[in-house]
Coordinates of C-alpha atoms in Angstrom, one line a residue:
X212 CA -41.2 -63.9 -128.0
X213 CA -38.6 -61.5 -128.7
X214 CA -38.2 -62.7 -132.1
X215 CA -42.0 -62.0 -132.6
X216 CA -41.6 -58.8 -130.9
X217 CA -38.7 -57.3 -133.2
X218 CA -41.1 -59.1 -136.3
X219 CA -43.5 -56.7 -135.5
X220 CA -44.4 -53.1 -137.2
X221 CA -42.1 -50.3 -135.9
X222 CA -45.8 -48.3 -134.1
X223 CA -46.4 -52.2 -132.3
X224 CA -42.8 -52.1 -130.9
X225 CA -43.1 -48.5 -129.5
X226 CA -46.3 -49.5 -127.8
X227 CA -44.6 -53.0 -126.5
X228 CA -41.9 -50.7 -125.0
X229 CA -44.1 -48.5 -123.6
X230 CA -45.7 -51.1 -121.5
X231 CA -42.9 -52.6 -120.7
X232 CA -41.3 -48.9 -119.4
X233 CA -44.3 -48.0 -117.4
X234 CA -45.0 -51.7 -115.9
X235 CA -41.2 -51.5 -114.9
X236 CA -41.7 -47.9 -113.5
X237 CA -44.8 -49.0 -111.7
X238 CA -42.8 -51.9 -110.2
X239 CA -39.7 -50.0 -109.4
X240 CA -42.5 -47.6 -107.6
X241 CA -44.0 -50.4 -105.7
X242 CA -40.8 -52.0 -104.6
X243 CA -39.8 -48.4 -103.6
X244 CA -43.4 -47.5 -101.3
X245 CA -42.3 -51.1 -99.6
X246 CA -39.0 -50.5 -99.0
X247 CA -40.1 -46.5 -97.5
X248 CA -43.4 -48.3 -95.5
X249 CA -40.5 -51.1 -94.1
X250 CA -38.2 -48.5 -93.2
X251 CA -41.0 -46.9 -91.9
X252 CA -42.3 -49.2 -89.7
X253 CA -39.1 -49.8 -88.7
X254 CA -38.7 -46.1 -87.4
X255 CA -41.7 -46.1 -85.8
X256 CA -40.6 -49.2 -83.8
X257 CA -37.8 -48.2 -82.9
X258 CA -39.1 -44.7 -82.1
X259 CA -42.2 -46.2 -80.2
X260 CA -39.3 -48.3 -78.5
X261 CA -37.1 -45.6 -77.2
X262 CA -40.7 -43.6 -76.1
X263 CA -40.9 -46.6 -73.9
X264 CA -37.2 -46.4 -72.8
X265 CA -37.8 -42.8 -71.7
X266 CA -41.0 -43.5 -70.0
X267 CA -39.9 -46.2 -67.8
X268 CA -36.9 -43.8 -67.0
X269 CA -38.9 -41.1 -66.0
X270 CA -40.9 -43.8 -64.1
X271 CA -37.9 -45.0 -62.5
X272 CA -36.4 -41.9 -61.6
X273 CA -39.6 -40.1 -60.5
X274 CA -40.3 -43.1 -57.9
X275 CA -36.1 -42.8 -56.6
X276 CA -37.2 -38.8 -56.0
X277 CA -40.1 -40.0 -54.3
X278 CA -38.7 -42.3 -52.1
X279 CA -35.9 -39.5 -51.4
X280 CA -38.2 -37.3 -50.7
X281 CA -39.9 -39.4 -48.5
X282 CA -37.2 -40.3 -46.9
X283 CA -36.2 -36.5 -45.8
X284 CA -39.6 -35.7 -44.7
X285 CA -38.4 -38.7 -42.2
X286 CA -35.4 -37.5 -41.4
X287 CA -36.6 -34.1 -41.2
X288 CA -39.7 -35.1 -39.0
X289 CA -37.2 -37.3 -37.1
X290 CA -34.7 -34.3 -36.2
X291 CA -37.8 -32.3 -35.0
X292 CA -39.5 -34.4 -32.6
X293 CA -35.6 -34.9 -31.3
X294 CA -35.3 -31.3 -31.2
X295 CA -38.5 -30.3 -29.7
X296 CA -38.5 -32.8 -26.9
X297 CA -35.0 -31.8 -25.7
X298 CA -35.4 -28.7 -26.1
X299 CA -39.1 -29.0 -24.1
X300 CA -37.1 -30.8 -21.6
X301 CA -34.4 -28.4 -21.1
X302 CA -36.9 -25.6 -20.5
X303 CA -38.9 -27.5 -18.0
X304 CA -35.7 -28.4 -16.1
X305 CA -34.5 -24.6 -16.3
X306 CA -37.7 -23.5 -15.6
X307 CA -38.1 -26.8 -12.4
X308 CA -34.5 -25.3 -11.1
X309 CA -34.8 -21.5 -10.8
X310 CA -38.2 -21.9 -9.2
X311 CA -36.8 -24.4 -6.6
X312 CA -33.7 -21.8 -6.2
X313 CA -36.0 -18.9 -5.6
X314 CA -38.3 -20.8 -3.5
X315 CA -36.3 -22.9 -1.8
X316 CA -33.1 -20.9 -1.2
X317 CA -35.1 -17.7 -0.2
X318 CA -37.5 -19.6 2.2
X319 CA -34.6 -21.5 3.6
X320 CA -32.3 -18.7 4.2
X321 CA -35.3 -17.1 5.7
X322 CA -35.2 -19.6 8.1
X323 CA -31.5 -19.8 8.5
X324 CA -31.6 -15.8 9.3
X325 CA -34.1 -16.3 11.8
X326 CA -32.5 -19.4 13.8
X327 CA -29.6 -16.9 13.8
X328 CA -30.9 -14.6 15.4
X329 CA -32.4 -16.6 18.5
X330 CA -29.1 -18.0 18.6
X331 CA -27.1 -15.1 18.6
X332 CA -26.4 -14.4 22.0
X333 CA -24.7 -11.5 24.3
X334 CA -22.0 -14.1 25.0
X335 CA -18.9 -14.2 22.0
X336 CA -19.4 -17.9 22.6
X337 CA -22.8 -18.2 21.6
X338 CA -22.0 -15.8 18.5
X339 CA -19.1 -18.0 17.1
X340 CA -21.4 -20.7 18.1
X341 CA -24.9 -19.2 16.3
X342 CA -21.8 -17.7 13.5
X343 CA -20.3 -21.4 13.0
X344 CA -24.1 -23.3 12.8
X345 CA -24.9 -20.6 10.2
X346 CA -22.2 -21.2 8.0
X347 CA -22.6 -24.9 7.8
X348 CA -25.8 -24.9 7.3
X349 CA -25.5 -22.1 4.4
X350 CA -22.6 -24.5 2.7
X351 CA -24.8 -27.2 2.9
X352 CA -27.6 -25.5 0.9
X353 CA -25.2 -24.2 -1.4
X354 CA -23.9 -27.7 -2.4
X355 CA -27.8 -28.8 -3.0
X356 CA -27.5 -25.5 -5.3
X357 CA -24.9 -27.1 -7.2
X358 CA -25.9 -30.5 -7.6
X359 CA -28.7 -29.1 -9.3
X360 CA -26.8 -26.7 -11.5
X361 CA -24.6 -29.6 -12.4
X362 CA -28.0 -31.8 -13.3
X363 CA -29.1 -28.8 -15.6
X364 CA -25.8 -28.9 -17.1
X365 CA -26.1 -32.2 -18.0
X366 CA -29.0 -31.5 -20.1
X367 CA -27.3 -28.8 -21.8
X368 CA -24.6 -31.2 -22.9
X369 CA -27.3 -33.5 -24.6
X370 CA -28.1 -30.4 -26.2
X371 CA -24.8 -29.0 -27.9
X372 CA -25.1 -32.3 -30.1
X373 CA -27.9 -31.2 -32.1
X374 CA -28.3 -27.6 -31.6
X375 CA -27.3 -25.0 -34.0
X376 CA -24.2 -23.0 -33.6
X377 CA -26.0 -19.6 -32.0
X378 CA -28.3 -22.0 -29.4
X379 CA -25.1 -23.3 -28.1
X380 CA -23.4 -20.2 -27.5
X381 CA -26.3 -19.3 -25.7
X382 CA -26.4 -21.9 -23.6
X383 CA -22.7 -21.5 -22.4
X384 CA -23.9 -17.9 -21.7
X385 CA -26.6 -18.9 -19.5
X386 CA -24.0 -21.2 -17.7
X387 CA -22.1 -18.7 -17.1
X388 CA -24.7 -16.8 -16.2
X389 CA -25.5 -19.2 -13.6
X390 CA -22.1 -20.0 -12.2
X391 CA -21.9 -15.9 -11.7
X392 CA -24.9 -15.7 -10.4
X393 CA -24.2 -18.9 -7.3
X394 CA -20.9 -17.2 -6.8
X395 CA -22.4 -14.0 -6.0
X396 CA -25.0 -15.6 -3.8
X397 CA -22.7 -17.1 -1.7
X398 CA -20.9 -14.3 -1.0
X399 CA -23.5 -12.7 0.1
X400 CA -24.5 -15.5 2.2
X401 CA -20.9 -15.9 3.4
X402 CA -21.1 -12.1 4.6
X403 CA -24.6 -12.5 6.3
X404 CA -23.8 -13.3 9.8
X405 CA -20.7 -11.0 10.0
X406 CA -23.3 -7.4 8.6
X407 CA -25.9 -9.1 10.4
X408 CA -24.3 -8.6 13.5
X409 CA -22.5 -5.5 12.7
X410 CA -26.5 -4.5 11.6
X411 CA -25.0 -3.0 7.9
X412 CA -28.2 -2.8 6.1
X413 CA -26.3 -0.9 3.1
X414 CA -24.0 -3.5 2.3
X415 CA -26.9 -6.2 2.2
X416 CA -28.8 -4.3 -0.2
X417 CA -26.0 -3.5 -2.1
X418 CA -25.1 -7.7 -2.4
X419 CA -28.8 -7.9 -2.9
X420 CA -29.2 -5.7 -5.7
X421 CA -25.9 -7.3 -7.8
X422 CA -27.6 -10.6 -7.6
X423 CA -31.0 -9.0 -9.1
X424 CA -29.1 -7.8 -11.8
X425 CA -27.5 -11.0 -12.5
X426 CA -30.6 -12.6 -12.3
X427 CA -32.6 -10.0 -15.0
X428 CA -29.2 -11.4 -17.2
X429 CA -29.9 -14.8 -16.9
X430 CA -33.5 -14.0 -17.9
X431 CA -32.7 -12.0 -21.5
X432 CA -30.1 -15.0 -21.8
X433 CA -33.4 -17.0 -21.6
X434 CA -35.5 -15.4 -23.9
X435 CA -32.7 -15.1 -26.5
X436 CA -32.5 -19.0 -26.0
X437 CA -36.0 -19.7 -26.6
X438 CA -36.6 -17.7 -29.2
X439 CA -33.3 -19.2 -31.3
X440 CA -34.5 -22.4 -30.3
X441 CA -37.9 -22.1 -31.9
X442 CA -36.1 -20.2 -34.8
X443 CA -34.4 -23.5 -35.2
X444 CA -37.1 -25.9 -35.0
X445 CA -39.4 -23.9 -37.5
X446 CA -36.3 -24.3 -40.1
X447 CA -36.0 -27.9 -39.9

């Protein structure tokens, strides 16, 4: 075929090589579209396979934020309904124990003064005597004071373990508060029967009016406390 090829006229052999130039071109072209399309497709597979990747990624670490957040609107619900009923508890206690203190102790004592005074006598025996029943009777009541106080503390112990920093220096304030505020009544009660007899009005008041003023402490301690308390609660 060659042979015929190089036979032939020098115009016949341009147009043979021609042919053969562009068919080879065209081919080359071909092979070269096939080769791009293959790389292609590979790119696109490999870019369609690493969408995928990042989707289920996303995917996976969208549903692990979830569940975390899930999870701390648990914990956070959790620590409220903890907070909230202790701190409701507390409150009702506090609230059960100076009305009992007011109540009980004033109403008592009332009664204490007046057995006192039928008891009190022109005699110094029945004096000591009214004197001496007086006194027990007064520590007796006080120690009733105390158990509750110590009761109360109790709950403020549960307390300290979840409250914030400023709720529990409040709450050692109003224990303090407190403690001041039995130790002042029972002076005064200790003094009773001694300026009762002696009649010294003055020095009653006087008693009186320092354990009002302890008492008006005790209840700004209060208010402080409740309003840090639902401070707290609303931040959770």
């Amino acid at each position: 075929m060659i042979d015929q090829i190089s036979n032939l006229p020098d115009i016949y052999k341009g147009i043979f090589t021609g042919i053969g130039g562009s068919l080879i071109a065209t081919i080359g072209v071909y092979i070269n579209e096939k080769s791009k399309q293959r790389t292609l497709k590979k790119d696109n597979k490999k870019l369609v396979e690493e969408t995928e990747k990042i989707k289920a990624e996303f995917t996976s670490k969208l549903e692990e934020l979830k569940k975390d957040h899930q999870l701390e609107i648990s914990r956070r619900k959790y620590q409220y309904e903890g907070k909230k009923d202790s701190y409701v508890s507390f409150f009702k206690m506090l609230d059960t124990f100076t009305a009992d203190q007011n109540i009980k102790s004033q109403d008592k004592l009332k009664n204490l003064i007046h057995e006192f005074n039928r008891n009190f006598g022109d005699s110094v025996s029945s004096q000591k005597k009214a004197s001496l029943v007086f006194s027990k009777k007064i520590n007796t009541l006080t120690i009733k004071s105390y158990e509750e106080f110590i009761k109360l503390k109790q709950e403020t112990n549960v307390i300290k373990l979840m409250a914030s920093d400023a709720v529990i220096e409040h709450l050692l304030l109003l224990e303090l508060g407190y403690e001041n505020l039995m130790n002042e009544s029972d002076k005064m009660m200790s003094a009773l029967p001694k300026l009762i007899m002696l009649g010294n009005e003055a020095r009653m008041n006087e008693l009186k009016e320092e354990i009002e003023i302890k008492g008006r402490v005790i209840n700004n301690i209060k208010d402080e406390l409740n309003s840090l308390m639902r401070q707290e609660l609303n931040e959770i």
